């Protein structure tokens, strides 16, 4: 077991990061993962837990938190009747498949490569949020197969690679197909658990040299 001298600084930083991510998520409506992953990276790096797969540890740890937050969120939205359960079921298997492939790819990358992927995808998401228009449409309704399966698989893949719950990509995608924003947000809340559960299970099997204490694989 690691001693308290090594654990206390990490616990203090993680509590501060969690509080900050919660405030930002509440103010801006973003998922915690987009804040947690870079925050974890710099915190672990400053504490001396640097290594060739540090970014995988940050992504996996972020996904572990999403299991709880996503489940609570989708159930809360579901009680209000806001979740499109039929759409969520139609996307589910493809999201899980994409997340599994995302973990397999992420496990083969060096930390620097995963950092680049995270930065590029976050930039794309930020540009859409900054420049996107509410009236933009790709269609009048969410498409059927095979396009729906392609969308869901890609969403699961990139979300697992970034350590986020899927709302960053899922909400804009659904609104582009005329899904009302409140319904899109509520339905996307369910994406997180579909992405996080298989991803965390996969990352737990990843051997990461120099991982922080109490880690299980990359988590």
Coordinates of C-alpha atoms in Angstrom, one line a residue:
X1 CA 0.0 0.0 0.0
X2 CA 1.3 3.5 -0.8
X3 CA 2.0 5.7 2.2
X4 CA -0.1 8.8 3.1
X5 CA 2.7 11.1 2.2
X6 CA 2.3 10.1 -1.5
X7 CA -1.5 9.7 -1.4
X8 CA -2.6 13.0 0.3
X9 CA -1.3 15.4 -2.4
X10 CA -3.0 13.3 -5.1
X11 CA -6.3 13.1 -3.2
X12 CA -6.2 16.8 -2.5
X13 CA -5.6 17.6 -6.2
X14 CA -8.3 15.1 -7.4
X15 CA -10.9 16.7 -5.0
X16 CA -10.0 20.2 -6.4
X17 CA -10.2 18.9 -10.0
X18 CA -13.6 17.3 -9.3
X19 CA -15.0 20.5 -7.8
X20 CA -13.7 22.6 -10.6
X21 CA -15.0 20.3 -13.3
X22 CA -18.4 20.2 -11.6
X23 CA -18.7 24.0 -11.5
X24 CA -17.6 24.3 -15.2
X25 CA -20.0 21.6 -16.3
X26 CA -22.8 23.3 -14.4
X27 CA -22.1 26.7 -15.8
X28 CA -21.4 25.8 -19.4
X29 CA -23.4 22.6 -19.9
X30 CA -20.4 20.6 -21.0
X31 CA -19.6 17.1 -19.9
X32 CA -17.0 16.7 -17.1
X33 CA -14.7 14.6 -19.3
X34 CA -13.6 17.5 -21.5
X35 CA -12.3 19.2 -18.3
X36 CA -11.2 16.2 -16.3
X37 CA -8.9 14.7 -18.9
X38 CA -6.5 17.6 -19.3
X39 CA -6.8 18.4 -15.5
X40 CA -5.8 14.9 -14.6
X41 CA -2.9 14.9 -17.1
X42 CA -1.3 18.0 -15.6
X43 CA -2.0 16.9 -12.0
X44 CA -0.5 13.4 -12.4
X45 CA 2.5 14.9 -14.3
X46 CA 3.2 17.4 -11.6
X47 CA 3.0 14.6 -9.0
X48 CA 5.7 12.7 -10.9
X49 CA 3.5 10.0 -12.4
X50 CA 4.8 10.6 -15.9
X51 CA 5.1 7.9 -18.5
X52 CA 4.5 6.8 -22.1
X53 CA 0.8 6.1 -21.4
X54 CA -0.1 8.8 -18.9
X55 CA -2.8 10.1 -21.2
X56 CA -4.5 6.7 -21.1
X57 CA -4.7 6.9 -17.3
X58 CA -6.4 10.2 -17.6
X59 CA -8.9 9.1 -20.2
X60 CA -9.7 5.9 -18.3
X61 CA -10.1 7.7 -15.0
X62 CA -12.4 10.2 -16.6
X63 CA -14.5 7.4 -18.1
X64 CA -14.8 5.7 -14.7
X65 CA -16.5 8.9 -13.3
X66 CA -18.9 9.0 -16.2
X67 CA -20.4 5.6 -15.3
X68 CA -21.9 7.2 -12.2
X69 CA -22.8 10.6 -13.6
X70 CA -24.3 9.3 -16.8
X71 CA -26.5 6.7 -15.1
X72 CA -27.8 9.3 -12.6
X73 CA -28.4 11.8 -15.3
X74 CA -30.3 9.6 -17.8
X75 CA -32.5 8.2 -15.0
X76 CA -33.3 11.8 -13.9
X77 CA -34.1 12.8 -17.4
X78 CA -36.1 9.6 -17.9
X79 CA -38.3 10.3 -14.9
X80 CA -39.3 13.6 -16.7
X81 CA -40.1 11.8 -19.9
X82 CA -37.3 13.6 -21.8
X83 CA -35.3 10.6 -23.0
X84 CA -35.9 9.1 -26.4
X85 CA -35.5 5.5 -25.3
X86 CA -36.2 4.1 -28.8
X87 CA -33.4 6.2 -30.3
X88 CA -31.1 5.2 -27.4
X89 CA -31.7 1.5 -27.9
X90 CA -31.1 1.9 -31.7
X91 CA -27.7 3.5 -31.1
X92 CA -26.7 1.3 -28.1
X93 CA -24.9 -1.7 -29.7
X94 CA -23.1 0.5 -32.2
X95 CA -21.9 2.9 -29.5
X96 CA -20.6 0.0 -27.4
X97 CA -18.8 -1.5 -30.4
X98 CA -17.2 1.9 -31.3
X99 CA -16.1 2.4 -27.7
X100 CA -14.4 -1.1 -27.6
X101 CA -12.5 -0.4 -30.8
X102 CA -11.5 3.1 -29.4
X103 CA -10.0 1.5 -26.3
X104 CA -8.1 -1.0 -28.4
X105 CA -6.6 1.7 -30.5
X106 CA -5.9 4.0 -27.5
X107 CA -4.1 1.2 -25.8
X108 CA -1.6 1.0 -28.7
X109 CA -0.8 4.7 -28.7
X110 CA 1.8 6.7 -26.9
X111 CA 0.6 9.5 -24.6
X112 CA 1.7 12.2 -27.0
X113 CA -0.4 10.7 -29.8
X114 CA -3.5 10.5 -27.7
X115 CA -2.9 14.1 -26.6
X116 CA -3.0 15.2 -30.2
X117 CA -6.2 13.3 -30.9
X118 CA -7.8 14.8 -27.8
X119 CA -6.7 18.3 -28.8
X120 CA -7.9 18.1 -32.4
X121 CA -11.3 16.6 -31.5
X122 CA -11.8 19.2 -28.7
X123 CA -10.9 22.0 -31.1
X124 CA -13.5 20.7 -33.7
X125 CA -16.2 20.5 -31.0
X126 CA -15.3 24.0 -29.8
X127 CA -15.4 25.4 -33.3
X128 CA -18.9 23.9 -33.8
X129 CA -20.1 25.3 -30.5
X130 CA -18.7 28.7 -31.4
X131 CA -19.8 28.9 -35.0
X132 CA -22.7 26.5 -35.3
X133 CA -26.2 27.8 -36.0
X134 CA -29.5 26.5 -34.5
X135 CA -31.1 26.3 -37.9
X136 CA -28.4 24.1 -39.5
X137 CA -29.9 20.7 -40.6
X138 CA -28.6 17.5 -42.2
X139 CA -32.1 16.1 -42.4
X140 CA -35.7 16.3 -41.0
X141 CA -35.3 13.2 -38.9
X142 CA -32.6 10.9 -37.5
X143 CA -31.6 8.6 -40.4
X144 CA -32.0 4.8 -40.3
X145 CA -29.5 2.1 -41.1
X146 CA -26.8 1.9 -42.2
X147 CA -26.0 5.6 -41.6
X148 CA -27.3 5.6 -38.0
X149 CA -25.0 2.7 -37.2
X150 CA -22.0 4.5 -38.7
X151 CA -22.8 7.7 -36.7
X152 CA -23.1 5.8 -33.5
X153 CA -20.0 3.7 -34.0
X154 CA -17.9 6.8 -34.8
X155 CA -19.4 8.6 -31.8
X156 CA -18.5 5.7 -29.4
X157 CA -15.0 5.4 -30.9
X158 CA -13.9 9.0 -30.5
X159 CA -15.6 9.5 -27.2
X160 CA -13.7 6.5 -25.7
X161 CA -10.5 7.9 -27.2
X162 CA -11.2 11.3 -25.5
X163 CA -12.6 10.0 -22.2
X164 CA -15.9 11.8 -22.6
X165 CA -19.5 10.7 -22.3
X166 CA -20.6 11.2 -25.9
X167 CA -22.8 14.3 -25.5
X168 CA -20.1 16.6 -27.0
X169 CA -20.7 14.9 -30.3
X170 CA -24.1 13.3 -29.8
X171 CA -26.1 16.4 -29.0
X172 CA -25.0 18.5 -32.0
X173 CA -25.5 15.4 -34.2
X174 CA -29.1 14.9 -33.1
X175 CA -30.0 18.6 -33.3
X176 CA -28.7 18.6 -36.9
X177 CA -31.5 16.0 -37.5
X178 CA -34.1 18.2 -35.9
X179 CA -34.2 16.5 -32.5
X180 CA -35.2 19.2 -30.0
X181 CA -32.2 20.3 -27.9
X182 CA -33.7 19.3 -24.5
X183 CA -34.5 15.8 -25.9
X184 CA -31.1 15.5 -27.5
X185 CA -29.4 16.4 -24.2
X186 CA -31.5 13.9 -22.2
X187 CA -31.0 11.1 -24.7
X188 CA -27.2 11.8 -24.9
X189 CA -27.0 11.4 -21.2
X190 CA -27.5 7.7 -21.8
X191 CA -24.6 7.5 -24.2
X192 CA -22.1 7.9 -21.3
X193 CA -22.8 4.7 -19.6
X194 CA -22.8 2.8 -22.9
X195 CA -19.3 4.2 -23.7
X196 CA -17.8 4.2 -20.2
X197 CA -18.7 0.6 -19.0
X198 CA -16.9 -1.3 -21.8
X199 CA -14.1 1.3 -22.0
X200 CA -13.3 1.2 -18.3
X201 CA -13.4 -2.6 -18.4
X202 CA -10.9 -2.6 -21.3
X203 CA -8.6 0.0 -19.7
X204 CA -8.5 -2.0 -16.5
X205 CA -6.7 -4.7 -18.5
X206 CA -4.1 -2.3 -19.8
X207 CA -0.7 -2.5 -18.1
X208 CA 0.6 1.0 -17.5
X209 CA 4.1 1.4 -16.1
X210 CA 4.5 4.2 -13.5
X211 CA 0.7 4.6 -13.0
X212 CA -0.5 6.5 -9.9
X213 CA -1.0 4.4 -6.7
X214 CA -4.2 2.5 -6.3
X215 CA -4.6 2.2 -10.1
X216 CA -6.2 -0.8 -11.6
X217 CA -4.7 -1.0 -15.1
X218 CA -5.1 2.5 -16.5
X219 CA -8.0 3.4 -14.2

